[in-house]
Each structure stands twice: as structure tokens, then as C-alpha cells.
Coordinates of C-alpha atoms and ligand atoms in Angstrom, one line a residue:
M1 CA 25.2 -16.4 -7.2
A2 CA 22.9 -15.2 -4.5
A3 CA 21.4 -18.0 -2.2
K4 CA 17.8 -18.9 -2.8
P5 CA 15.5 -17.4 -0.2
A6 CA 14.8 -19.8 2.7
I7 CA 11.6 -21.4 3.9
L8 CA 12.0 -22.7 7.5
A9 CA 9.9 -25.5 8.8
V10 CA 10.0 -26.0 12.6
D11 CA 8.4 -28.9 14.6
D12 CA 9.7 -30.9 17.6
D13 CA 7.8 -34.0 16.4
A14 CA 10.1 -35.7 13.9
P15 CA 7.5 -37.4 11.7
V16 CA 5.5 -34.2 11.5
L17 CA 8.6 -32.2 10.6
R18 CA 9.5 -34.7 7.9
A19 CA 5.9 -34.4 6.5
V20 CA 6.1 -30.6 6.4
E21 CA 9.5 -30.6 4.8
R22 CA 8.4 -33.2 2.2
D23 CA 5.3 -31.1 1.3
L24 CA 7.3 -27.8 1.2
R25 CA 10.1 -29.3 -0.9
G26 CA 7.5 -31.0 -3.3
R27 CA 6.2 -27.6 -4.4
Y28 CA 8.8 -24.9 -3.6
A29 CA 12.3 -26.5 -3.9
S30 CA 13.1 -25.0 -7.3
E31 CA 12.7 -21.4 -6.0
Y32 CA 13.4 -21.7 -2.3
R33 CA 15.8 -23.5 0.1
V34 CA 13.6 -25.6 2.5
I35 CA 15.3 -25.9 5.9
G36 CA 14.0 -28.0 8.8
A37 CA 14.6 -27.4 12.5
G38 CA 13.5 -29.7 15.4
S39 CA 13.2 -27.1 18.1
G40 CA 12.6 -23.4 18.6
N41 CA 16.2 -22.8 19.7
E42 CA 17.6 -24.6 16.7
A43 CA 15.4 -22.6 14.4
L44 CA 16.3 -19.3 16.0
E45 CA 20.0 -20.1 15.6
T46 CA 19.4 -20.8 11.9
V47 CA 17.5 -17.6 11.4
R48 CA 20.3 -15.7 13.2
E49 CA 22.9 -17.3 10.9
L50 CA 20.9 -16.6 7.7
T51 CA 20.5 -13.0 8.8
R52 CA 24.3 -12.6 9.6
R53 CA 25.0 -13.8 6.0
G54 CA 22.4 -11.4 4.6
D55 CA 20.2 -14.3 3.3
P56 CA 16.5 -13.6 3.2
V57 CA 13.9 -15.8 4.9
A58 CA 10.7 -15.8 2.9
L59 CA 8.5 -18.0 5.1
L60 CA 8.5 -19.6 8.6
V61 CA 6.1 -22.5 9.1
V62 CA 6.2 -23.2 12.8
D63 CA 4.4 -25.6 15.1
Q64 CA 2.8 -23.9 18.1
R65 CA 3.2 -26.6 20.7
M66 CA 6.9 -27.1 21.3
P67 CA 8.7 -27.5 24.6
V68 CA 11.0 -24.7 25.9
M69 CA 10.0 -22.2 23.1
S70 CA 6.5 -22.2 21.7
G71 CA 5.8 -21.4 18.0
I72 CA 4.6 -17.9 18.8
E73 CA 7.6 -17.2 21.0
L74 CA 9.9 -18.3 18.2
L75 CA 8.1 -16.1 15.7
R76 CA 8.2 -13.1 18.0
E77 CA 12.0 -13.6 18.4
T78 CA 12.5 -13.6 14.6
L79 CA 10.5 -10.3 14.0
T80 CA 13.5 -8.0 14.3
L81 CA 15.9 -10.5 12.5
Q82 CA 13.7 -11.1 9.4
P83 CA 10.9 -8.5 9.6
A84 CA 9.6 -9.2 6.0
A85 CA 9.3 -13.0 6.4
K86 CA 5.8 -14.4 6.2
R87 CA 4.7 -16.2 9.4
V88 CA 2.5 -19.3 9.5
L89 CA 1.6 -21.2 12.7
L90 CA 0.7 -24.9 12.6
T91 CA -1.9 -25.5 15.3
A92 CA -4.3 -28.0 16.7
Y93 CA -8.0 -27.0 16.7
A94 CA -7.7 -26.4 20.5
D95 CA -5.1 -23.6 19.9
T96 CA -7.2 -21.6 17.4
D97 CA -7.8 -18.8 19.9
V98 CA -4.1 -18.5 20.6
A99 CA -3.4 -18.3 16.9
I100 CA -6.1 -15.6 16.3
R101 CA -4.6 -13.6 19.2
A102 CA -1.1 -13.9 17.6
I103 CA -2.5 -12.2 14.4
N104 CA -2.5 -9.0 16.5
D105 CA 0.4 -9.7 18.8
I106 CA 3.1 -10.7 16.4
G107 CA 1.5 -10.0 13.0
L108 CA 0.9 -13.7 12.3
D109 CA 0.0 -14.0 8.6
H110 CA -1.9 -17.3 8.8
Y111 CA -2.6 -20.4 10.8
I112 CA -3.1 -23.8 9.5
L113 CA -4.9 -26.6 11.3
K114 CA -3.1 -30.0 11.5
P115 CA -3.4 -32.2 9.6
W116 CA -3.2 -30.2 6.4
D117 CA -4.0 -33.1 4.0
P118 CA -4.5 -32.8 1.1
P119 CA -1.8 -30.1 0.8
E120 CA -3.2 -29.1 -2.7
E121 CA -6.3 -27.8 -0.9
R122 CA -5.3 -26.9 2.6
L123 CA -1.6 -25.9 2.5
Y124 CA -0.4 -24.7 -1.0
P125 CA -3.2 -22.1 -1.7
I126 CA -2.3 -20.3 1.5
L127 CA 1.4 -20.6 1.1
D128 CA 1.3 -19.7 -2.6
D129 CA -0.5 -16.5 -1.8
L130 CA 1.9 -15.6 1.1
L131 CA 5.0 -16.3 -1.0
S132 CA 3.7 -14.2 -3.9
D133 CA 3.1 -11.3 -1.5
W134 CA 6.6 -11.8 -0.1
L135 CA 8.1 -11.9 -3.5
A136 CA 6.3 -8.8 -4.6
A137 CA 8.1 -6.9 -1.8
F138 CA 11.4 -8.7 -2.1
R139 CA 14.1 -6.9 -4.1
P140 CA 17.2 -9.0 -4.8
A141 CA 20.3 -6.8 -4.8
F142 CA 21.6 -5.3 -8.0
E143 CA 19.1 -6.9 -10.3
G144 CA 16.7 -4.9 -12.4
L145 CA 16.2 -1.2 -12.2
R146 CA 18.5 0.9 -9.9
L147 CA 17.7 4.3 -8.6
L148 CA 20.6 6.5 -7.7
A149 CA 19.4 9.4 -5.5
G150 CA 20.4 11.2 -2.3
R151 CA 18.6 9.9 0.7
W152 CA 17.0 13.3 1.3
A153 CA 16.4 14.3 -2.4
P154 CA 12.6 15.1 -2.6
R155 CA 12.5 13.8 -6.3
G156 CA 14.3 10.7 -5.1
H157 CA 11.6 10.1 -2.5
A158 CA 8.9 10.7 -5.2
I159 CA 10.4 8.2 -7.6
R160 CA 10.9 5.6 -4.8
D161 CA 7.2 6.0 -3.9
F162 CA 6.1 5.8 -7.5
L163 CA 8.1 2.6 -8.2
T164 CA 7.1 1.0 -4.9
R165 CA 3.4 1.8 -5.4
N166 CA 3.4 0.7 -9.0
Q167 CA 5.1 -2.6 -7.9
V168 CA 8.2 -2.1 -10.0
P169 CA 11.1 -3.9 -8.3
Y170 CA 14.2 -1.6 -7.9
T171 CA 17.3 -1.1 -5.8
W172 CA 17.9 2.3 -4.3
L173 CA 21.5 3.5 -3.9
D174 CA 22.9 6.6 -2.4
P175 CA 25.4 8.3 -4.7
T176 CA 27.4 9.5 -1.8
E177 CA 28.3 6.2 -0.3
G178 CA 29.4 2.6 -1.0
D179 CA 28.3 1.0 -4.2
G180 CA 26.2 4.0 -5.1
A181 CA 29.3 6.2 -5.0
R182 CA 31.2 3.8 -7.2
I183 CA 28.4 3.7 -9.8
A184 CA 28.0 7.5 -9.7
E185 CA 31.7 7.8 -10.4
S186 CA 31.4 5.5 -13.4
L187 CA 28.7 7.6 -15.0
E188 CA 29.7 10.2 -17.5
G189 CA 29.2 13.5 -15.8
G190 CA 28.8 11.8 -12.4
A191 CA 25.6 12.0 -10.3
D192 CA 24.3 14.8 -8.2
A193 CA 22.6 13.6 -5.0
A194 CA 19.7 16.1 -5.5
A195 CA 18.9 15.0 -9.1
P196 CA 18.0 11.3 -9.2
V197 CA 19.4 9.0 -11.9
V198 CA 17.5 5.9 -13.0
L199 CA 19.7 3.0 -14.4
L200 CA 17.6 0.7 -16.5
P201 CA 18.4 -3.1 -16.8
D202 CA 19.2 -2.6 -20.6
G203 CA 21.9 0.0 -19.8
G204 CA 19.7 3.0 -20.4
V205 CA 20.2 6.0 -18.1
L206 CA 17.4 8.5 -17.2
R207 CA 18.6 11.7 -15.5
D208 CA 16.2 13.6 -13.2
P209 CA 13.2 11.9 -14.9
S210 CA 9.6 12.7 -14.3
N211 CA 7.3 9.9 -13.1
R212 CA 5.9 9.8 -16.6
D213 CA 9.5 9.2 -18.1
V214 CA 10.0 6.4 -15.6
A215 CA 6.6 4.9 -16.4
D216 CA 7.4 4.9 -20.2
A217 CA 10.8 3.4 -19.6
V218 CA 9.6 0.5 -17.4
G219 CA 6.8 -0.4 -19.7
L220 CA 3.8 0.9 -17.9
S221 CA 1.2 1.9 -20.5
T222 CA 0.8 5.6 -20.8
H223 CA -1.2 5.8 -24.1
P224 CA -4.6 4.4 -24.8
A225 CA -4.8 1.4 -27.1
L226 CA -8.3 2.3 -28.6
P227 CA -9.9 5.4 -29.8
F228 CA -13.2 4.7 -28.1
Y229 CA -14.3 2.9 -24.9
D230 CA -17.6 1.9 -23.4
L231 CA -16.4 3.0 -20.0
V232 CA -13.6 5.2 -18.8
I233 CA -12.9 5.2 -15.1
V234 CA -10.8 8.0 -13.5
G235 CA -8.8 7.0 -10.5
A236 CA -7.5 3.5 -9.6
G237 CA -8.1 3.4 -5.9
P238 CA -10.4 0.6 -4.5
A239 CA -13.5 2.2 -6.1
G240 CA -11.9 2.6 -9.6
L241 CA -10.3 -0.9 -9.5
A242 CA -13.6 -2.5 -8.5
A243 CA -15.4 -0.6 -11.3
A244 CA -12.7 -1.9 -13.7
V245 CA -13.1 -5.5 -12.5
Y246 CA -16.9 -5.4 -12.9
G247 CA -16.9 -3.3 -16.1
A248 CA -14.4 -5.6 -17.9
S249 CA -15.9 -8.8 -16.6
E250 CA -19.4 -7.7 -17.8
G251 CA -18.2 -7.2 -21.3
L252 CA -17.7 -3.4 -21.4
K253 CA -14.6 -2.1 -23.1
T254 CA -13.1 -0.5 -20.0
L255 CA -10.2 1.9 -19.5
L256 CA -8.8 2.9 -16.1
V257 CA -6.8 6.1 -15.9
E258 CA -4.5 6.6 -12.9
R259 CA -2.1 9.5 -12.3
E260 CA 0.0 8.1 -9.4
A261 CA -0.3 4.4 -8.7
P262 CA -3.0 1.7 -8.5
G263 CA -4.4 1.3 -5.0
G264 CA -5.0 4.9 -4.2
Q265 CA -4.9 5.7 -0.5
A266 CA -5.5 2.0 0.3
G267 CA -2.3 1.2 -1.5
T268 CA -0.3 3.3 0.9
T269 CA -1.6 1.4 4.0
S270 CA 0.8 -0.8 5.9
R271 CA -1.9 -3.1 7.2
I272 CA -5.6 -3.3 6.4
E273 CA -7.3 -5.3 9.2
N274 CA -11.0 -4.8 8.4
Y275 CA -11.4 -5.9 4.8
L276 CA -13.7 -8.9 4.6
G277 CA -12.1 -12.2 3.7
F278 CA -8.6 -11.5 5.0
P279 CA -8.6 -12.6 8.6
A280 CA -4.9 -11.8 9.2
G281 CA -5.2 -8.5 7.4
L282 CA -3.1 -7.6 4.3
T283 CA -1.0 -4.7 3.2
G284 CA -2.3 -2.1 0.9
A285 CA 0.3 -3.0 -1.6
D286 CA -0.9 -6.6 -1.7
L287 CA -4.5 -5.5 -2.1
A288 CA -3.6 -3.2 -4.9
R289 CA -1.5 -5.8 -6.7
R290 CA -4.2 -8.4 -6.5
A291 CA -6.9 -6.0 -7.6
L292 CA -4.8 -4.8 -10.5
A293 CA -4.0 -8.3 -11.7
Q294 CA -7.7 -9.2 -11.5
A295 CA -8.7 -6.1 -13.5
R296 CA -6.1 -6.9 -16.1
R297 CA -7.0 -10.6 -16.3
L298 CA -10.6 -9.7 -17.0
G299 CA -9.6 -7.4 -19.8
A300 CA -9.5 -3.9 -18.4
E301 CA -6.9 -1.6 -19.9
I302 CA -4.9 0.5 -17.4
L303 CA -3.3 3.9 -18.3
S304 CA -0.6 5.0 -15.9
S305 CA 0.9 8.3 -15.0
Q306 CA -1.9 10.1 -16.8
D307 CA -4.4 12.4 -15.1
A308 CA -7.8 13.5 -16.2
A309 CA -8.1 17.2 -16.5
G310 CA -11.7 17.6 -17.7
I311 CA -14.9 15.9 -19.0
L312 CA -16.7 17.2 -22.1
R313 CA -20.3 16.4 -23.0
A314 CA -20.9 15.6 -26.7
D315 CA -24.2 13.7 -26.5
P316 CA -24.5 10.8 -26.5
Y317 CA -20.8 10.5 -25.8
R318 CA -18.5 11.8 -23.0
T319 CA -14.9 12.9 -23.7
I320 CA -12.3 12.6 -21.0
V321 CA -9.6 15.2 -21.5
L322 CA -6.2 14.1 -20.2
G323 CA -3.5 16.3 -18.7
D324 CA -1.4 16.1 -21.8
G325 CA -4.3 17.3 -23.9
A326 CA -5.2 13.8 -25.3
E327 CA -8.9 13.0 -25.5
L328 CA -10.7 9.7 -24.7
S329 CA -14.2 9.2 -26.0
C330 CA -16.6 6.9 -24.1
Q331 CA -20.2 6.1 -23.6
A332 CA -20.1 6.6 -19.8
A333 CA -17.5 7.6 -17.2
V334 CA -16.9 6.8 -13.5
V335 CA -15.1 9.4 -11.4
A336 CA -13.3 7.7 -8.5
T337 CA -10.5 10.2 -7.7
G338 CA -10.7 9.9 -3.9
V339 CA -9.2 12.3 -1.5
S340 CA -5.6 13.5 -0.7
Y341 CA -3.9 14.5 2.5
R342 CA -4.1 18.0 3.8
R343 CA -0.6 19.7 3.9
L344 CA 1.0 20.6 7.2
E345 CA 1.0 24.4 7.3
V346 CA 3.8 25.2 9.7
P347 CA 7.2 26.9 9.1
G348 CA 9.7 24.6 7.4
A349 CA 7.1 22.0 6.2
D350 CA 7.1 23.0 2.6
A351 CA 10.8 23.2 2.3
L352 CA 11.3 19.7 3.9
S353 CA 8.5 18.0 2.0
G354 CA 9.9 14.8 0.6
A355 CA 13.1 15.3 2.7
G356 CA 11.7 13.9 5.9
V357 CA 8.2 15.4 5.8
Y358 CA 5.9 12.8 4.1
Y359 CA 2.3 12.6 3.4
G360 CA 0.9 9.1 3.9
A361 CA 4.0 7.3 2.7
A362 CA 4.9 5.3 5.8
T363 CA 5.3 2.0 3.9
T364 CA 7.8 3.2 1.3
E365 CA 10.0 5.1 3.7
A366 CA 9.8 3.1 6.9
L367 CA 12.9 1.0 6.2
L368 CA 15.1 4.1 5.8
Y369 CA 14.4 5.1 9.4
R370 CA 15.8 2.0 11.1
D371 CA 16.9 3.0 14.6
A372 CA 15.9 6.7 14.1
E373 CA 13.3 8.8 16.0
V374 CA 10.3 9.6 13.8
G375 CA 7.0 11.3 14.3
V376 CA 3.4 10.5 13.2
I377 CA 1.1 13.5 13.1
G378 CA -2.6 12.8 13.3
S379 CA -4.9 10.6 15.3
G380 CA -7.0 8.7 12.8
N381 CA -6.7 5.0 11.8
S382 CA -4.2 5.9 9.0
A383 CA -1.9 7.5 11.6
G384 CA -2.4 4.5 13.9
Q385 CA -1.4 2.0 11.2
A386 CA 1.6 4.0 10.3
A387 CA 2.7 4.2 14.0
V388 CA 2.4 0.4 14.4
H389 CA 4.3 -0.2 11.1
L390 CA 7.1 2.3 11.9
A391 CA 7.6 0.9 15.4
R392 CA 9.1 -2.2 13.7
F393 CA 12.0 -0.2 12.4
A394 CA 12.4 3.1 14.2
S395 CA 13.9 3.4 17.7
R396 CA 11.1 5.7 18.8
V397 CA 7.8 6.8 17.3
H398 CA 6.3 10.0 18.6
V399 CA 2.6 10.2 17.9
L400 CA 1.4 13.8 18.0
V401 CA -2.3 14.1 18.7
R402 CA -4.3 17.3 19.1
G403 CA -7.1 15.7 21.2
T404 CA -6.9 14.3 24.7
G405 CA -6.4 10.7 23.5
L406 CA -6.5 8.3 20.7
A407 CA -9.7 6.5 21.5
E408 CA -11.8 9.5 20.2
S409 CA -10.7 9.0 16.6
M410 CA -8.9 5.6 16.3
S411 CA -10.3 2.1 16.2
A412 CA -9.9 0.1 19.5
Y413 CA -7.7 -2.6 18.0
L414 CA -5.1 0.0 16.9
V415 CA -5.3 1.9 20.3
E416 CA -4.6 -1.5 21.9
Q417 CA -1.7 -2.3 19.6
I418 CA -0.1 1.1 20.1
G419 CA -0.5 0.8 23.9
A420 CA 1.5 -2.5 23.8
L421 CA 4.4 -1.0 21.9
E422 CA 7.2 0.2 24.1
N423 CA 8.9 2.4 21.5
V424 CA 5.7 4.4 20.7
E425 CA 5.1 7.5 22.7
V426 CA 1.7 9.2 22.4
H427 CA 1.8 13.0 23.0
T428 CA -1.8 14.2 23.6
E429 CA -3.0 17.8 23.2
A430 CA 0.1 18.4 21.1
S431 CA 0.5 20.2 17.8
V432 CA 3.5 20.8 15.6
A433 CA 4.5 24.5 15.5
A434 CA 7.5 24.2 13.2
V435 CA 9.8 21.7 11.6
H436 CA 13.6 22.2 11.3
G437 CA 16.5 20.9 9.3
G438 CA 19.0 21.7 6.6
D439 CA 18.7 19.4 3.6
H440 CA 16.5 17.0 5.7
L441 CA 14.2 17.0 8.7
E442 CA 16.0 16.9 12.1
R443 CA 13.6 18.1 14.7
A444 CA 10.1 19.5 15.4
T445 CA 8.9 22.2 17.7
V446 CA 5.8 20.9 19.4
D447 CA 3.3 22.9 21.5
T448 CA 1.8 20.9 24.3
R449 CA -0.6 21.8 27.2
T450 CA 2.3 22.2 29.5
G451 CA 4.6 24.2 27.2
T452 CA 6.7 23.9 24.1
V453 CA 9.1 21.1 23.5
E454 CA 11.7 20.2 20.9
L455 CA 11.6 16.6 19.7
P456 CA 14.3 15.0 17.6
M457 CA 12.7 13.7 14.4
A458 CA 14.3 12.3 11.3
A459 CA 11.0 11.9 9.6
A460 CA 7.4 13.1 10.1
F461 CA 4.5 11.2 8.6
V462 CA 1.5 13.5 8.3
F463 CA -2.1 12.2 8.4
I464 CA -4.1 15.3 9.2
G465 CA -7.4 15.1 7.3
Q466 CA -8.2 15.0 3.7
Q467 CA -9.7 16.9 0.8
P468 CA -11.4 15.7 -2.4
R469 CA -9.4 15.8 -5.7
T470 CA -12.0 17.6 -7.8
A471 CA -10.5 20.9 -8.9
W472 CA -10.5 19.5 -12.4
L473 CA -14.3 19.0 -12.2
E474 CA -15.0 22.7 -11.6
G475 CA -17.9 23.8 -13.8
V476 CA -18.3 20.2 -15.0
V477 CA -20.4 18.6 -12.3
A478 CA -22.1 20.0 -9.1
R479 CA -20.0 19.7 -5.9
D480 CA -20.7 20.5 -2.3
D481 CA -19.0 23.4 -0.5
R482 CA -16.0 21.2 0.4
G483 CA -15.6 19.9 -3.2
F484 CA -17.1 16.5 -2.9
V485 CA -19.2 15.5 -5.9
L486 CA -23.0 15.5 -5.6
T487 CA -24.9 12.5 -6.9
G488 CA -28.4 11.0 -7.1
T489 CA -31.1 12.8 -5.0
D490 CA -28.6 15.5 -4.1
V491 CA -28.6 16.6 -7.8
A492 CA -32.2 15.9 -8.5
N493 CA -33.4 19.4 -7.7
G494 CA -31.5 22.1 -9.5
H495 CA -27.8 21.7 -10.5
G496 CA -28.8 21.8 -14.2
W497 CA -30.5 18.4 -14.2
N498 CA -33.2 18.7 -16.9
L499 CA -33.9 15.1 -18.0
D500 CA -37.3 13.6 -17.5
R501 CA -35.8 10.8 -15.4
E502 CA -34.3 11.1 -11.9
P503 CA -30.5 10.9 -11.7
G504 CA -29.2 7.4 -10.9
L505 CA -28.1 6.7 -7.3
L506 CA -24.4 7.4 -8.0
E507 CA -25.0 9.7 -11.1
A508 CA -23.5 13.2 -11.1
S509 CA -25.2 16.3 -12.5
M510 CA -23.8 15.4 -15.9
P511 CA -25.8 12.4 -17.1
G512 CA -23.7 9.4 -17.8
V513 CA -21.0 10.4 -15.3
F514 CA -21.1 8.2 -12.2
V515 CA -19.2 8.8 -9.0
A516 CA -17.8 6.1 -6.6
G517 CA -15.8 6.1 -3.4
D518 CA -14.4 8.8 -1.1
V519 CA -14.8 11.6 -3.7
R520 CA -18.6 11.3 -3.5
H521 CA -20.5 13.7 -1.2
R522 CA -21.6 11.8 2.0
S523 CA -19.7 8.6 1.1
I524 CA -18.4 6.3 3.8
K525 CA -14.7 6.6 3.8
R526 CA -13.8 2.9 3.8
I527 CA -12.2 0.4 1.4
A528 CA -15.2 -1.9 1.4
S529 CA -17.7 0.9 0.7
A530 CA -15.4 2.2 -2.1
V531 CA -15.3 -1.3 -3.6
G532 CA -19.1 -1.6 -3.2
E533 CA -19.7 1.7 -4.9
G534 CA -17.3 0.8 -7.8
A535 CA -19.3 -2.3 -8.4
M536 CA -22.7 -0.5 -8.1
A537 CA -21.5 2.3 -10.5
V538 CA -21.0 -0.4 -13.2
A539 CA -24.6 -1.7 -12.7
L540 CA -25.9 1.8 -13.0
V541 CA -23.8 2.3 -16.2
H542 CA -25.5 -0.7 -17.7
G543 CA -28.9 0.8 -16.9
Y544 CA -27.8 4.1 -18.4
L545 CA -26.5 2.5 -21.6
A546 CA -29.7 0.5 -22.0
E547 CA -31.7 3.7 -22.2
L548 CA -29.5 5.6 -24.6
Ligands
LIG601 C1 -3.1 5.4 5.4 C2 -4.5 5.0 5.2 C3 -5.0 3.8 5.9 C4 -6.3 3.4 5.7 N1 -6.7 2.2 6.2 C5 -8.0 1.8 6.0 C6 -8.4 0.5 6.5 O1 -7.7 -0.2 7.2 N2 -9.7 0.1 6.2 C7 -10.5 0.9 5.5 O2 -11.6 0.4 5.2 N3 -10.2 2.1 5.0 C8 -8.9 2.5 5.2 N4 -8.5 3.7 4.7 C9 -9.5 4.5 3.8 C10 -9.5 3.9 2.4 O3 -8.2 3.7 2.0 C11 -10.2 4.8 1.5 O4 -11.6 5.0 1.9 C12 -10.3 4.2 0.1 O5 -9.0 4.1 -0.5 C13 -11.1 5.1 -0.9 O6 -11.0 4.6 -2.1 P1 -11.3 5.5 -3.5 O7 -11.0 4.5 -4.6 O8 -12.5 6.1 -3.3 O9 -10.2 6.6 -3.5 P2 -8.6 6.6 -3.3 O10 -8.1 5.4 -2.6 O11 -8.3 8.0 -2.8 O12 -8.1 6.5 -4.8 C14 -8.2 7.6 -5.7 C15 -7.2 7.4 -6.9 O13 -7.5 8.4 -7.9 C16 -6.3 8.9 -8.4 N5 -6.6 10.2 -9.0 C17 -7.0 11.3 -8.3 N6 -7.2 12.3 -9.2 C18 -7.0 11.8 -10.4 C19 -7.0 12.4 -11.8 N7 -7.4 13.6 -12.0 N8 -6.7 11.6 -12.8 C20 -6.3 10.3 -12.6 N9 -6.2 9.7 -11.4 C21 -6.6 10.5 -10.3 C22 -5.4 8.9 -7.2 O14 -4.1 9.0 -7.6 C23 -5.8 7.7 -6.5 O15 -5.0 6.6 -6.9 C24 -7.2 4.2 4.9 C25 -6.7 5.4 4.3 C26 -5.4 5.7 4.4 C27 -4.9 7.0 3.8

């Protein structure tokens, strides 16, 4: 039987160590092994030993003030050994500044001021949250769903991304090596590295399945439960999830339709630093998981792997037409379909898409590129976050920037973090001219101010601007010349608006259709503003319904 994941408590003060161990065991002993260590060196040796044995460490709770090796020094040493472990520092009030700095320097997840009594209020809520985040990303070997796919198979990448972003635990195995090869051999007809096979816990086998097939098999709901809803929301990024939370909590029968995975762009982010209320930042996957759980708890229904293909007006109702032809009737709709990454248009990029060339998928794929050289193309915050995340795994990260520096387009905190990372190299005034490889990306040709260079590159993560996802709204609602949807005063004059009231603030040119988040003309492209607009859209829906 696999060993329980470990929680490590470290303090050089014996009575304090006993108290931490007692409190940790009191709550977590049934699920975790609580191990105590009386010094940084002893703790480091324990982490090394656990890592050698392949045993996961879920959480490190470490005192800052220890002789020889401080808490932060210890946590830094453990970063490469157990990168996924959550890190908590026990500090005195006087060390608060040190702890806040450590959030940036070593990715500290939280700090707790001593004493932490009562633990029910000051210790457990923080650790419960961190452990549930850790657990969501932790995949014990050979339990649950297994994906058999060649490392470079584009469909394999697409299914890995789909499962990860929908928070379905799975184990990925390469059919050409080790256990993967043994399982492939045991399958009737074998397994082809290019055509993924999904092995379900009940023994079922899906060969080269679509995302929709996988969604059906793992129990994600792909068909609506009701014939009619008060509110249908299209797109489950931060804007759509917020609308679902507010709609459902305020008594509207609410359905949320998502074609890929909840969380949208925010769900692909390795670290969100600027969302209010999370001082140590949080991953996009954690934000998406929490928001989804909240929307479900409040009664919203979520339809997965389904895309909206049109909206029909049948006053006073609106009908959302889905990609498979099904129709959903509702009183009002919120469009929150966000934006998607622009494609890299250079020779080789299309052929290698999903086989080394990835669009905004740095979190799903990062682990596969341990000790490899990778590229990040782009200079915005999303590129910066990806570079910082990848630097934890890759041997070298080449950041390719068209401009003369990062500061023009990236937040200062990220520029600072990148500057401090020895394995990140920023190439300015550089643009990719071509990418090369056989069945996977191997190198890139890069034009720079001083000439053309060839860079070894096992993966290129592309973050080069975005476009709205509104082709499906052509002829349905008015859009600007880039495709963003017009709302409020921008549709008031013309655009077919003929009611004797002004359109609501977030209302599109079709009455009863509201727009929230990045997809809206002139919106602020931030998580907080998308969440705010999702909440506002529901308030406007109430006003609209009251006047029907
Ligand atoms: C890598 C990265 C890092 C970022 N980091 C930060 C950050 O640190 N802080 C910050 O404030 N902002 C950040 N942003 C920006 C932020 O993520 C976006 O502003 C925010 O996600 C917009 O939310 P949204 O709900 O409007 O759209 P999106 O997040 O784009 O979500 C739209 C959703 O709609 C779905 N969809 C699209 N079309 C359809 C359809 N026809 N039918 C059904 N579903 C559909 C999509 O699959 C998607 O899930 C980052 C963005 C990226 C890409």
C-alpha cells in the first residue's frame, strides 16, 4: 500500500514542536503522516529521504527563527526536492516583513503568527485550504483514470489539458516505455502512440476519444437537466462563474455552458498574484475549483464540453442553440466567452501544435519538460507567469520578446522575479521565424537585432495576444471591428435597438442578452473586473426580468 503523504513540522524549540505536532496530528493523522524535525538540517535530510523513496510531502510547517538554517532557507532547499508541497512559515510578529518577502522569493503559500491558539480559528482553516489545493493537484500512481498516449501526440496533449483543467485526476503513461508499454501490450489490438487510449477505473476503454466522449465517461454533465432556465450563461471563465454564483444564489434557475473547462483563461494561469483576498497568490486551477464548487453548492447547473453556436430571439424568451443542435430556452442570457490566444503564424507551427507548440498551457505541460530547454513567446503578464512557473522544472527558459524589454508590457513584480531566476534568459527584439522538429518540437529559428540564431527548444509556450470568441454571434448581436461585443451606450444609437428604454449597462443589441468579461468591447482584461461584471450582469438581469 502507498505511504500516506507527509506533513513535516519543523521547530528547534522542543515544546513548540510538540505543540505543532499535537495540533497537526489531532486533525490530519488519518490522512497524512505527521513527521517532526528539531532542526533545518534534520528536516532537509527527512525530505531528501522521502523524495528518494518517491513519497510525497503535502505540507511543510516551518519555524522561521532557527539557528544554522532559517525556515526560509530550509523551504528554499526543498523547492526542487518536493516542488508541489505547500509551504507555511511560523513567524513572530516582528518577522512579518520577512515572511511577506518570502511569498515572492520562494513561493511561500502562507505565514502563521505564533501562537496560533485556538487552532480551530487560526491554524486549521489555513491548512485545510492548502491541503485541499494540494490534494486537487496530487495524483496517486495507478489509481483512477489512466491515459495512454505518446508524449508528443497532439490529441494526448489535448486530453491531458482537458482532464487537468476539469480537475479530473488521472495518470498519464507513455505506451512506448515502462508500465505504459506493458499496459499497451495487454490491450487487445495494442495501442498506437498517436491515438490516445483512456482506461477507465471500471475497466472500460475509450480509443481515440473526443473530449466530449471523455466528459461523458467521467461523469461530467453534458446534457441539460431542465427544459427551461431563468438564466443561461455561456462561458465558465471568471465572468461566467461569478454570474453563476450570483444568479443561483439569488434564486434564478441558472445553467452555465462551457466548452472546454471551467476557469477559462484564468484557469490556465500558474499563479495569480493580484486577486483580492489571496495575499500569497493562488493558482488558476485552485481559483477555478473553488469558484466551481461555490457555483454548484449554490445550485447552478454546469454543462460541460458543450459550446453555444447561436442565440435566437423568440420574445419574451431567448433560445441558446448548442453545437450539437440542442436548444435551451431561457428568460435571459449572459455571454461570457472571453478571448483566446492568437496562433503563431510561422513555418512549422501548425504541424507542431500540441506536439511542443502550446497555447497558454504552461501549467499542464510544465512537468514534462523537467531539465529541458523551453521557450516562452510573448511579453505580457501571462508570458511572465509561465516563464516563472517553467523555471521550476526546465533547465533553461528562453523568453522571446519583440520589444526592447519586459518592463513595457509586464508588471514590475514579474519583471523582478524573472530577473532573479538564473535559468531564465530574456531575448529582446527577438521574433520566432520558424519552428522545427519531426514528431515534436526540437528547435526554433529566431530573428534578433544582431542576426538569426537557432535555439534548442523542446517546447514553446505561445502568449502573443488574443482575440474574442464571437464568430458564433455574427448577425446576432452588434460587435466592434475586432469582434468584441458592444453593450450599453455603445448600442444605444443604431445597431437595431428599437425599444423605448436605453439598453442596460452590459446589455447587448439583442435585449435580454448581457455581456460580461473580456469578450465585451472596452472591458478591462482582468480577473477581478470579469468577476465584477459577472456579478453586475446578474443584477441587470433582475432589472430586465422585472420589466418583462
Ligand atoms: C496565462 C494568463 C494569465 C493571466 N493572469 C492574470 C492575473 O494574474 N491577474 C488578472 O487579473 N488577470 C490575468 N489574466 C487575465 C484573465 O485571466 C482574464 O481577464 C479573465 O480570465 C477573463 O475572464 P472571462 O470570464 O471574461 O473570459 P475567459 O477567462 O476567457 O473565459 C471564457 C470561457 O468561455 C468559454 N467559451 C468560449 N466560447 C464558448 C462557447 N461558444 N460556448 C461555451 N463556452 C465558450 C471558454 O472555453 C472559456 O472557458 C491572465 C490571462 C492569461 C491567459
